[in-house]
PDB file of C-alpha atoms in Angstrom:
ATOM      1  CA  MET Q   1     -30.891-102.700  87.207  1.00 59.00           C
ATOM      2  CA  ARG Q   2     -30.866-100.477  89.888  1.00 61.00           C
ATOM      3  CA  THR Q   3     -32.651-100.290  93.615  1.00 66.00           C
ATOM      4  CA  LEU Q   4     -33.151 -97.702  96.335  1.00 65.00           C
ATOM      5  CA  SER Q   5     -34.358 -97.660  99.418  1.00 67.00           C
ATOM      6  CA  LEU Q   6     -35.134 -94.497 102.137  1.00 64.00           C
ATOM      7  CA  PRO Q   7     -33.319 -94.359 104.784  1.00 67.00           C
ATOM      8  CA  GLY Q   8     -36.187 -94.588 107.440  1.00 88.00           C
ATOM      9  CA  ILE Q   9     -39.314 -92.437 107.175  1.00 93.00           C
ATOM     10  CA  PHE Q  10     -40.038 -90.176 109.473  1.00 92.00           C
ATOM     11  CA  LYS Q  11     -43.328 -88.770 107.977  1.00 96.00           C
ATOM     12  CA  ILE Q  12     -46.133 -89.987 105.219  1.00 97.00           C
ATOM     13  CA  GLY Q  13     -48.355 -87.891 103.728  1.00 98.00           C
ATOM     14  CA  TYR Q  14     -51.134 -87.911 100.490  1.00 98.00           C
ATOM     15  CA  LEU Q  15     -52.655 -85.888  99.083  1.00 97.00           C
ATOM     16  CA  GLU Q  16     -55.187 -85.396  96.046  1.00 96.00           C
ATOM     17  CA  ALA Q  17     -53.323 -85.558  93.144  1.00 96.00           C
ATOM     18  CA  GLU Q  18     -55.299 -83.224  90.900  1.00 96.00           C
ATOM     19  CA  LYS Q  19     -54.030 -80.272  93.031  1.00 96.00           C
ATOM     20  CA  LEU Q  20     -50.280 -81.023  91.986  1.00 96.00           C
ATOM     21  CA  SER Q  21     -48.566 -78.894  89.290  1.00 94.00           C
ATOM     22  CA  PRO Q  22     -48.263 -80.327  85.228  1.00 95.00           C
ATOM     23  CA  GLN Q  23     -45.294 -82.604  84.082  1.00 95.00           C
ATOM     24  CA  LEU Q  24     -43.502 -83.131  87.745  1.00 95.00           C
ATOM     25  CA  MET Q  25     -41.914 -86.302  85.761  1.00 94.00           C
ATOM     26  CA  LEU Q  26     -40.485 -85.153  83.661  1.00 93.00           C
ATOM     27  CA  LYS Q  27     -39.729 -81.523  84.668  1.00 94.00           C
ATOM     28  CA  SER Q  28     -37.975 -83.470  87.643  1.00 93.00           C
ATOM     29  CA  GLN Q  29     -35.867 -85.776  85.162  1.00 91.00           C
ATOM     30  CA  ALA Q  30     -34.615 -82.859  83.766  1.00 92.00           C
ATOM     31  CA  GLY Q  31     -32.887 -81.439  86.500  1.00 91.00           C
ATOM     32  CA  ILE Q  32     -35.778 -78.940  87.556  1.00 93.00           C
ATOM     33  CA  PRO Q  33     -36.714 -78.488  91.729  1.00 93.00           C
ATOM     34  CA  ILE Q  34     -39.888 -79.509  91.808  1.00 95.00           C
ATOM     35  CA  ALA Q  35     -42.740 -78.300  95.117  1.00 94.00           C
ATOM     36  CA  VAL Q  36     -45.550 -79.694  96.172  1.00 95.00           C
ATOM     37  CA  LEU Q  37     -47.455 -76.437  96.716  1.00 92.00           C
ATOM     38  CA  THR Q  38     -50.808 -77.832  98.117  1.00 93.00           C
ATOM     39  CA  ASP Q  39     -51.627 -79.281 101.548  1.00 95.00           C
ATOM     40  CA  ILE Q  40     -50.707 -82.788 102.844  1.00 96.00           C
ATOM     41  CA  VAL Q  41     -53.083 -85.144 104.536  1.00 97.00           C
ATOM     42  CA  ASP Q  42     -49.380 -86.506 107.668  1.00 97.00           C
ATOM     43  CA  VAL Q  43     -50.715 -90.425 108.085  1.00 97.00           C
ATOM     44  CA  ALA Q  44     -49.661 -91.932 112.072  1.00 95.00           C
ATOM     45  CA  PHE Q  45     -48.222 -95.253 110.839  1.00 95.00           C
ATOM     46  CA  ILE Q  46     -47.470 -98.322 112.963  1.00 90.00           C
ATOM     47  CA  GLY Q  47     -44.709 -99.694 112.967  1.00 89.00           C
ATOM     48  CA  LYS Q  48     -41.913 -99.254 110.066  1.00 92.00           C
ATOM     49  CA  PRO Q  49     -42.845 -98.007 107.351  1.00 95.00           C
ATOM     50  CA  THR Q  50     -40.184 -99.366 103.619  1.00 94.00           C
ATOM     51  CA  CYS Q  51     -40.028 -97.345 100.836  1.00 94.00           C
ATOM     52  CA  SER Q  52     -37.451 -98.797  98.157  1.00 94.00           C
ATOM     53  CA  ALA Q  53     -37.203 -97.937  93.849  1.00 93.00           C
ATOM     54  CA  VAL Q  54     -36.746-100.260  91.773  1.00 94.00           C
ATOM     55  CA  SER Q  55     -35.292 -99.669  88.281  1.00 91.00           C
ATOM     56  CA  GLU Q  56     -35.436-101.881  85.099  1.00 88.00           C
ATOM     57  CA  GLU Q  57     -35.111-102.385  81.986  1.00 87.00           C
ATOM     58  CA  ASP Q  58     -38.363-102.244  80.225  1.00 77.00           C
ATOM     59  CA  ASN Q  59     -39.880-102.908  76.653  1.00 79.00           C
ATOM     60  CA  ASN Q  60     -36.922-101.031  75.273  1.00 79.00           C
ATOM     61  CA  GLY Q  61     -36.731 -98.168  78.108  1.00 83.00           C
ATOM     62  CA  ARG Q  62     -36.476 -97.877  82.269  1.00 87.00           C
ATOM     63  CA  SER Q  63     -38.922 -97.369  84.193  1.00 92.00           C
ATOM     64  CA  GLU Q  64     -39.122 -97.464  87.973  1.00 94.00           C
ATOM     65  CA  LYS Q  65     -41.715 -99.176  90.188  1.00 95.00           C
ATOM     66  CA  THR Q  66     -41.795 -98.008  93.734  1.00 96.00           C
ATOM     67  CA  THR Q  67     -43.516 -99.837  96.704  1.00 97.00           C
ATOM     68  CA  LEU Q  68     -44.134 -97.867 100.117  1.00 97.00           C
ATOM     69  CA  VAL Q  69     -45.750 -99.828 102.060  1.00 97.00           C
ATOM     70  CA  PHE Q  70     -46.961 -99.290 106.606  1.00 96.00           C
ATOM     71  CA  SER Q  71     -49.004 -99.279 108.598  1.00 94.00           C
ATOM     72  CA  THR Q  72     -51.558 -97.284 110.244  1.00 94.00           C
ATOM     73  CA  LEU Q  73     -55.221 -97.214 111.880  1.00 91.00           C
ATOM     74  CA  GLN Q  74     -56.284 -94.223 109.987  1.00 92.00           C
ATOM     75  CA  ASP Q  75     -58.803 -94.579 106.636  1.00 91.00           C
ATOM     76  CA  ILE Q  76     -57.278 -93.870 103.618  1.00 94.00           C
ATOM     77  CA  PRO Q  77     -59.448 -91.981 100.902  1.00 94.00           C
ATOM     78  CA  THR Q  78     -59.855 -94.839  97.651  1.00 93.00           C
ATOM     79  CA  ASP Q  79     -62.293 -92.642  96.546  1.00 94.00           C
ATOM     80  CA  ARG Q  80     -60.114 -90.838  94.588  1.00 94.00           C
ATOM     81  CA  ALA Q  81     -56.326 -90.458  93.026  1.00 95.00           C
ATOM     82  CA  LEU Q  82     -53.679 -89.493  95.408  1.00 97.00           C
ATOM     83  CA  ALA Q  83     -50.284 -88.992  95.336  1.00 97.00           C
ATOM     84  CA  TRP Q  84     -47.902 -89.320  98.209  1.00 98.00           C
ATOM     85  CA  VAL Q  85     -45.412 -87.849 100.330  1.00 97.00           C
ATOM     86  CA  VAL Q  86     -42.571 -89.769 102.147  1.00 97.00           C
ATOM     87  CA  GLN Q  87     -40.257 -88.458 104.686  1.00 95.00           C
ATOM     88  CA  CYS Q  88     -37.155 -89.666 105.636  1.00 93.00           C
ATOM     89  CA  VAL Q  89     -35.421 -89.588 109.308  1.00 90.00           C
ATOM     90  CA  ASN Q  90     -32.301 -87.345 106.803  1.00 88.00           C
ATOM     91  CA  GLY Q  91     -34.854 -84.732 105.998  1.00 89.00           C
ATOM     92  CA  ARG Q  92     -35.220 -85.070 101.535  1.00 92.00           C
ATOM     93  CA  ASN Q  93     -38.985 -85.105 100.912  1.00 95.00           C
ATOM     94  CA  TYR Q  94     -40.155 -87.538  97.863  1.00 96.00           C
ATOM     95  CA  LEU Q  95     -43.363 -88.006  96.182  1.00 97.00           C
ATOM     96  CA  ILE Q  96     -44.832 -91.016  94.335  1.00 97.00           C
ATOM     97  CA  GLY Q  97     -47.590 -90.004  92.451  1.00 96.00           C
ATOM     98  CA  THR Q  98     -47.924 -87.208  89.994  1.00 96.00           C
ATOM     99  CA  LYS Q  99     -51.291 -84.912  88.191  1.00 95.00           C
ATOM    100  CA  GLU Q 100     -51.064 -87.411  85.593  1.00 94.00           C
ATOM    101  CA  ARG Q 101     -51.771 -90.963  84.824  1.00 92.00           C
ATOM    102  CA  PRO Q 102     -50.317 -93.861  85.556  1.00 92.00           C
ATOM    103  CA  SER Q 103     -51.662 -92.726  89.084  1.00 94.00           C
ATOM    104  CA  PRO Q 104     -50.695 -94.735  91.801  1.00 97.00           C
ATOM    105  CA  ILE Q 105     -52.012 -98.219  92.568  1.00 97.00           C
ATOM    106  CA  MET Q 106     -52.990 -98.784  96.955  1.00 97.00           C
ATOM    107  CA  LYS Q 107     -53.570-102.210  98.080  1.00 97.00           C
ATOM    108  CA  ILE Q 108     -55.941-102.300 101.545  1.00 95.00           C
ATOM    109  CA  SER Q 109     -55.584-105.364 103.923  1.00 92.00           C
ATOM    110  CA  GLU Q 110     -57.329-104.250 107.885  1.00 86.00           C
ATOM    111  CA  ASP Q 111     -56.346-107.093 110.198  1.00 74.00           C
ATOM    112  CA  LEU Q 112     -58.436-107.278 113.492  1.00 74.00           C
ATOM    113  CA  GLY Q 113     -55.670-108.514 115.181  1.00 65.00           C
ATOM    114  CA  ALA Q 114     -55.491-111.621 117.796  1.00 68.00           C
ATOM    115  CA  PRO Q 115     -57.703-111.620 121.226  1.00 71.00           C
ATOM    116  CA  SER Q 116     -54.442-111.843 123.086  1.00 69.00           C
ATOM    117  CA  GLY Q 117     -53.116-108.511 122.279  1.00 65.00           C
ATOM    118  CA  ASN Q 118     -52.263-108.526 118.444  1.00 67.00           C
ATOM    119  CA  VAL Q 119     -52.290-105.126 117.447  1.00 69.00           C
ATOM    120  CA  SER Q 120     -55.513-104.526 114.702  1.00 76.00           C
ATOM    121  CA  ALA Q 121     -54.221-101.861 112.380  1.00 86.00           C
ATOM    122  CA  ILE Q 122     -54.857-101.488 108.231  1.00 92.00           C
ATOM    123  CA  GLU Q 123     -51.423-102.695 106.136  1.00 94.00           C
ATOM    124  CA  ILE Q 124     -51.503 -99.656 102.883  1.00 96.00           C
ATOM    125  CA  GLU Q 125     -49.460-100.658  99.778  1.00 97.00           C
ATOM    126  CA  ILE Q 126     -48.790 -98.457  97.540  1.00 98.00           C
ATOM    127  CA  THR Q 127     -46.911 -99.642  94.035  1.00 97.00           C
ATOM    128  CA  HIS Q 128     -46.100 -96.981  91.602  1.00 97.00           C
ATOM    129  CA  ILE Q 129     -45.075 -97.113  88.115  1.00 95.00           C
ATOM    130  CA  ALA Q 130     -43.285 -94.812  85.109  1.00 93.00           C
ATOM    131  CA  LEU Q 131     -40.324 -93.929  83.412  1.00 92.00           C
ATOM    132  CA  LYS Q 132     -39.233 -92.123  87.212  1.00 92.00           C
ATOM    133  CA  SER Q 133     -42.246 -92.783  90.369  1.00 94.00           C
ATOM    134  CA  LEU Q 134     -40.079 -91.366  93.253  1.00 94.00           C
ATOM    135  CA  LEU Q 135     -39.238 -88.269  92.985  1.00 96.00           C
ATOM    136  CA  PRO Q 136     -36.939 -85.787  95.301  1.00 95.00           C
ATOM    137  CA  VAL Q 137     -39.193 -82.847  95.729  1.00 96.00           C
ATOM    138  CA  ALA Q 138     -39.369 -79.471  98.494  1.00 93.00           C
ATOM    139  CA  VAL Q 139     -43.416 -79.137 100.330  1.00 86.00           C
TER     140      VAL Q 139
END
């Protein structure tokens, strides 16, 4: 099992998965540089987001599971398949999700906060399982 944890997230954004070029995962696995050629909607996050990818044996092959967790005050659309772009403090960008299925799964939890002054925020957990789910990308 191989685990990758990103060194510090600087920026998070989403885009409609259908606007991505086809076969990005296969191109990335073949060593072909890939790029996002559509607009990305930035998401303002609260606190310290986390992103990790775990690669492990799965049914006589390998699969990678990427999990991105962050809190925000923004509403995120849930009526269409989204792909996510994460930029690290080292300047590297990663894509979670592609045009093809399986799409990333989004879990939304809303915390109303306590009267003593805790923040009322929405926690988003993005999970994507594929042969390769955290793709280095140029934006």
